[in-house]
């Protein structure tokens, strides 16, 4: 841990060797699952009191997770959680005065949220688990819209497009064209299947969840890709204080990939936290019974996503960057990057 | 055994609908990959319902060992994946009357060929599912209906549903030809390869691109937003996809002399 912190304390690491857009990640062992299990019993009474006497709306009052909602535990083909579609960012909404920046959360809200997290975690994956990761390569950045356009043109694949009101202006593509000026932004409105199709076309694959974690946080798993201390200017984040959108980092929604070099991970991967959620190869299950060395290859309804997005506020718990979406669902926050077992 | 096969064939015939053929408007300009076009369809038969768990498993007991109905690619896949995903995953914890899921395109194709048919082409499917093409969903344009899809409570329906039994759906929500669950419940495999431009230009009984990487799924599933369940929505899927949301129904060649009209006419 200390060595990693020292490495991080000298500022962002150099992006050593980038080959065909990919950086090398060494072999190692990661601990998957909850980073810590912080059951805050004291918060339970706080929640009850708050529900009986809600915090005035002037305080914000949005204690719930910005995406996903307190869904049922995933895994089998059960019912989708209420939040899985509804968690799409609303089309409008204020940019939010007083974005989080480096300000601490309102302590009461932090407490409420921590308790909520515990409630979700408990049904999802109580046991951390070690998983060995072989050396591999991973895209330095999230897959951009420009790169995805090449894929669409070469293959005839379906463009990112959802015929729902929330996806209309500037989200839906027009044919094989993304919104003007967003070439370097991460492609979103992609399902897990879309992500796999793209990576396969490039002769690559999605990273497993363990690989993703290794690239983002290394074997020591600090709170943030750059170390232990939060810095609101090192990732494109959202906020729990208002509607989930936040532009104090310079970007209300997606940002061009690599806009936060100070937030680069230990292997030189950009935007591992924030900007867009990233699909991983793994299914999300209630226990590790189906997993081999942390890898869930069985079909599941929910797939593991990591990293949070421009709509996610990770201050209350950085481990909230670990989440799950239904694999078929295309969200305005869902992007990805590819991996390769061999040198590109 | 012969008697059983005969009985089986009769039961399957009862489970299918003869469509008279005719013209319909395929596609919808609201989709990014399905410009509207006029398509002529020759008469054919198609299953009224999605293939159920019990029906599929009755075939699966021997179906994975009998070479005949499998395509070359399908047989190669079946040798690498003996028995497919297996009965447990295909049932996904549901009652046997629910649609079978976790079947690849290869298995769906082999099953349908074993019944004397095949998977419907995308155009056949869309014609059977939605009639003349004037409507967004099989029943019309409303999303305020109790369908096995995911309307996230937009219209007061309970958010979060599971599949329904294949033979249970209120008549007013069925397709103009009487098919059940052509929107929602499970995605359905079609015979066609997917290409973004694969449905352009008027055509007679079109069969899609001659090659490709993905097959076309239609109809959306119980986890899909309504827009994914629209008649014109097309979803590309690699043929070996195993998903808890994906099943199929079969189509059969027309078995009646030209001119005889048995199926219901599509309503205007």
Short mmCIF file of C-alpha atoms in Angstrom, two decimals, chain B residues 19-198:
data_model
loop_
_atom_site.label_atom_id
_atom_site.label_comp_id
_atom_site.label_asym_id
_atom_site.label_seq_id
_atom_site.Cartn_x
_atom_site.Cartn_y
_atom_site.Cartn_z
CA UNK B 19 -51.39 -16.13 -43.00
CA UNK B 20 -52.94 -15.36 -46.36
CA UNK B 21 -50.08 -13.30 -47.63
CA UNK B 22 -50.30 -9.83 -49.02
CA UNK B 23 -48.62 -6.48 -48.89
CA UNK B 24 -47.54 -4.68 -45.76
CA UNK B 25 -45.37 -1.79 -44.75
CA UNK B 26 -42.21 -3.04 -43.05
CA UNK B 27 -40.08 -0.74 -40.93
CA UNK B 28 -40.61 2.67 -39.47
CA UNK B 29 -38.69 5.87 -39.99
CA UNK B 30 -38.45 6.24 -36.21
CA UNK B 31 -35.89 3.43 -36.16
CA UNK B 32 -32.27 4.11 -37.13
CA UNK B 33 -32.03 0.95 -39.20
CA UNK B 34 -35.50 0.24 -40.55
CA UNK B 35 -36.68 2.69 -43.18
CA UNK B 36 -40.26 1.98 -44.18
CA UNK B 37 -40.75 -0.02 -47.36
CA UNK B 38 -43.51 -1.97 -49.06
CA UNK B 39 -43.14 -5.74 -48.87
CA UNK B 40 -45.17 -8.53 -50.42
CA UNK B 41 -45.46 -11.71 -48.40
CA UNK B 42 -46.56 -15.06 -49.81
CA UNK B 43 -48.85 -17.22 -47.70
CA UNK B 44 -47.18 -19.15 -44.87
CA UNK B 45 -47.92 -20.57 -41.44
CA UNK B 46 -46.47 -19.42 -38.16
CA UNK B 47 -46.78 -20.50 -34.53
CA UNK B 48 -49.43 -18.65 -32.60
CA UNK B 49 -47.23 -18.71 -29.53
CA UNK B 50 -43.60 -18.62 -28.60
CA UNK B 51 -42.12 -22.10 -28.10
CA UNK B 52 -42.69 -23.10 -24.50
CA UNK B 53 -40.26 -24.73 -22.12
CA UNK B 54 -42.19 -28.01 -22.10
CA UNK B 55 -42.47 -28.16 -25.89
CA UNK B 56 -38.81 -27.45 -26.40
CA UNK B 57 -37.63 -29.94 -23.79
CA UNK B 58 -39.78 -32.68 -25.35
CA UNK B 59 -37.74 -32.16 -28.50
CA UNK B 60 -34.44 -31.63 -26.69
CA UNK B 61 -34.38 -35.14 -25.22
CA UNK B 62 -33.26 -36.46 -28.59
CA UNK B 63 -32.94 -33.31 -30.62
CA UNK B 64 -29.30 -32.66 -29.82
CA UNK B 65 -28.30 -36.09 -31.07
CA UNK B 66 -30.17 -36.19 -34.36
CA UNK B 67 -28.01 -34.62 -37.05
CA UNK B 68 -30.64 -34.09 -39.69
CA UNK B 69 -32.32 -30.77 -38.87
CA UNK B 70 -29.12 -28.97 -37.89
CA UNK B 71 -27.25 -26.70 -40.23
CA UNK B 72 -23.53 -27.35 -40.60
CA UNK B 73 -22.68 -24.40 -38.35
CA UNK B 74 -25.38 -25.38 -35.91
CA UNK B 75 -24.19 -28.97 -35.70
CA UNK B 76 -20.62 -27.81 -35.13
CA UNK B 77 -21.89 -25.58 -32.34
CA UNK B 78 -23.95 -28.43 -30.86
CA UNK B 79 -20.89 -30.69 -30.75
CA UNK B 80 -19.02 -28.07 -28.77
CA UNK B 81 -22.00 -27.43 -26.49
CA UNK B 82 -23.67 -30.79 -25.89
CA UNK B 83 -27.25 -30.26 -24.84
CA UNK B 84 -26.97 -26.50 -25.16
CA UNK B 85 -27.36 -24.48 -22.00
CA UNK B 86 -29.30 -27.38 -20.45
CA UNK B 87 -32.86 -27.69 -19.17
CA UNK B 88 -32.20 -25.76 -15.98
CA UNK B 89 -31.03 -22.57 -17.64
CA UNK B 90 -33.59 -22.87 -20.41
CA UNK B 91 -36.38 -22.99 -17.83
CA UNK B 92 -34.80 -20.21 -15.79
CA UNK B 93 -36.86 -21.18 -12.77
CA UNK B 94 -40.16 -20.73 -14.57
CA UNK B 95 -43.20 -22.93 -15.12
CA UNK B 96 -43.11 -25.18 -18.21
CA UNK B 97 -45.80 -23.12 -19.95
CA UNK B 98 -43.50 -20.13 -20.10
CA UNK B 99 -41.35 -19.45 -23.17
CA UNK B 100 -38.10 -21.34 -23.45
CA UNK B 101 -35.07 -19.04 -23.17
CA UNK B 102 -31.29 -19.34 -23.32
CA UNK B 103 -31.46 -20.99 -26.73
CA UNK B 104 -29.07 -19.93 -29.44
CA UNK B 105 -30.07 -19.21 -33.01
CA UNK B 106 -28.62 -22.60 -33.96
CA UNK B 107 -30.90 -24.49 -31.58
CA UNK B 108 -33.95 -22.47 -32.58
CA UNK B 109 -33.28 -23.17 -36.25
CA UNK B 110 -32.74 -26.90 -35.66
CA UNK B 111 -35.90 -27.15 -33.58
CA UNK B 112 -38.02 -25.47 -36.25
CA UNK B 113 -36.54 -27.56 -39.04
CA UNK B 114 -37.30 -30.68 -37.04
CA UNK B 115 -40.94 -29.58 -37.03
CA UNK B 116 -40.95 -29.24 -40.81
CA UNK B 117 -40.50 -25.50 -40.82
CA UNK B 118 -37.86 -22.94 -40.09
CA UNK B 119 -37.41 -19.64 -38.37
CA UNK B 120 -39.55 -16.88 -39.87
CA UNK B 121 -37.78 -14.31 -41.98
CA UNK B 122 -37.70 -10.88 -40.42
CA UNK B 123 -40.34 -9.69 -42.88
CA UNK B 124 -42.59 -12.69 -42.19
CA UNK B 125 -42.22 -12.10 -38.49
CA UNK B 126 -43.07 -8.42 -38.71
CA UNK B 127 -46.08 -9.11 -40.95
CA UNK B 128 -47.35 -11.79 -38.59
CA UNK B 129 -46.66 -9.70 -35.52
CA UNK B 130 -48.15 -6.42 -36.59
CA UNK B 131 -50.28 -6.78 -39.69
CA UNK B 132 -50.20 -4.14 -42.36
CA UNK B 133 -47.56 -2.02 -40.69
CA UNK B 134 -49.78 0.87 -39.74
CA UNK B 135 -49.25 0.44 -36.03
CA UNK B 136 -46.34 0.82 -33.66
CA UNK B 137 -47.27 -2.21 -31.55
CA UNK B 138 -49.34 -5.29 -32.43
CA UNK B 139 -52.46 -3.76 -30.83
CA UNK B 140 -51.97 -0.17 -31.93
CA UNK B 141 -49.93 2.72 -30.63
CA UNK B 142 -50.74 2.82 -26.92
CA UNK B 143 -48.09 2.08 -24.34
CA UNK B 144 -50.67 2.19 -21.59
CA UNK B 145 -51.26 -1.55 -21.72
CA UNK B 146 -50.44 -4.51 -19.53
CA UNK B 147 -47.78 -6.21 -21.61
CA UNK B 148 -44.82 -8.34 -20.57
CA UNK B 149 -42.40 -5.50 -21.08
CA UNK B 150 -40.81 -2.90 -18.85
CA UNK B 151 -42.79 0.31 -18.74
CA UNK B 152 -41.12 1.39 -15.48
CA UNK B 153 -44.45 2.33 -14.04
CA UNK B 154 -44.98 5.03 -16.63
CA UNK B 155 -48.64 4.16 -16.96
CA UNK B 156 -49.25 2.67 -13.58
CA UNK B 157 -48.37 -0.89 -14.52
CA UNK B 158 -46.30 -2.67 -11.96
CA UNK B 159 -42.67 -2.00 -12.78
CA UNK B 160 -40.75 -5.20 -13.00
CA UNK B 161 -42.36 -8.17 -14.66
CA UNK B 162 -41.44 -11.68 -15.59
CA UNK B 163 -42.39 -13.70 -18.64
CA UNK B 164 -45.98 -14.83 -19.09
CA UNK B 165 -47.13 -18.29 -20.16
CA UNK B 166 -46.93 -18.42 -23.94
CA UNK B 167 -50.66 -19.10 -24.36
CA UNK B 168 -51.95 -16.41 -22.04
CA UNK B 169 -52.61 -12.93 -23.32
CA UNK B 170 -55.73 -10.84 -23.54
CA UNK B 171 -57.18 -10.98 -27.07
CA UNK B 172 -57.00 -7.24 -27.63
CA UNK B 173 -53.22 -7.30 -27.17
CA UNK B 174 -52.62 -10.06 -29.71
CA UNK B 175 -51.42 -9.38 -33.21
CA UNK B 176 -53.96 -8.72 -35.96
CA UNK B 177 -53.34 -12.30 -37.06
CA UNK B 178 -53.97 -13.70 -33.61
CA UNK B 179 -50.38 -14.26 -32.49
CA UNK B 180 -49.58 -13.90 -28.79
CA UNK B 181 -46.72 -11.95 -27.23
CA UNK B 182 -45.19 -10.60 -30.41
CA UNK B 183 -44.32 -7.57 -28.31
CA UNK B 184 -42.61 -8.26 -25.02
CA UNK B 185 -42.22 -11.56 -23.16
CA UNK B 186 -39.07 -12.82 -24.94
CA UNK B 187 -37.01 -11.71 -27.92
CA UNK B 188 -37.61 -13.94 -30.91
CA UNK B 189 -34.98 -15.18 -33.33
CA UNK B 190 -35.59 -14.64 -37.02
CA UNK B 191 -33.86 -16.31 -39.96
CA UNK B 192 -32.24 -13.15 -41.31
CA UNK B 193 -28.75 -11.78 -40.92
CA UNK B 194 -28.64 -8.27 -39.49
CA UNK B 195 -27.31 -5.28 -41.36
CA UNK B 196 -28.18 -1.68 -40.62
CA UNK B 197 -29.15 -1.24 -44.28
CA UNK B 198 -30.56 -4.73 -44.62
#
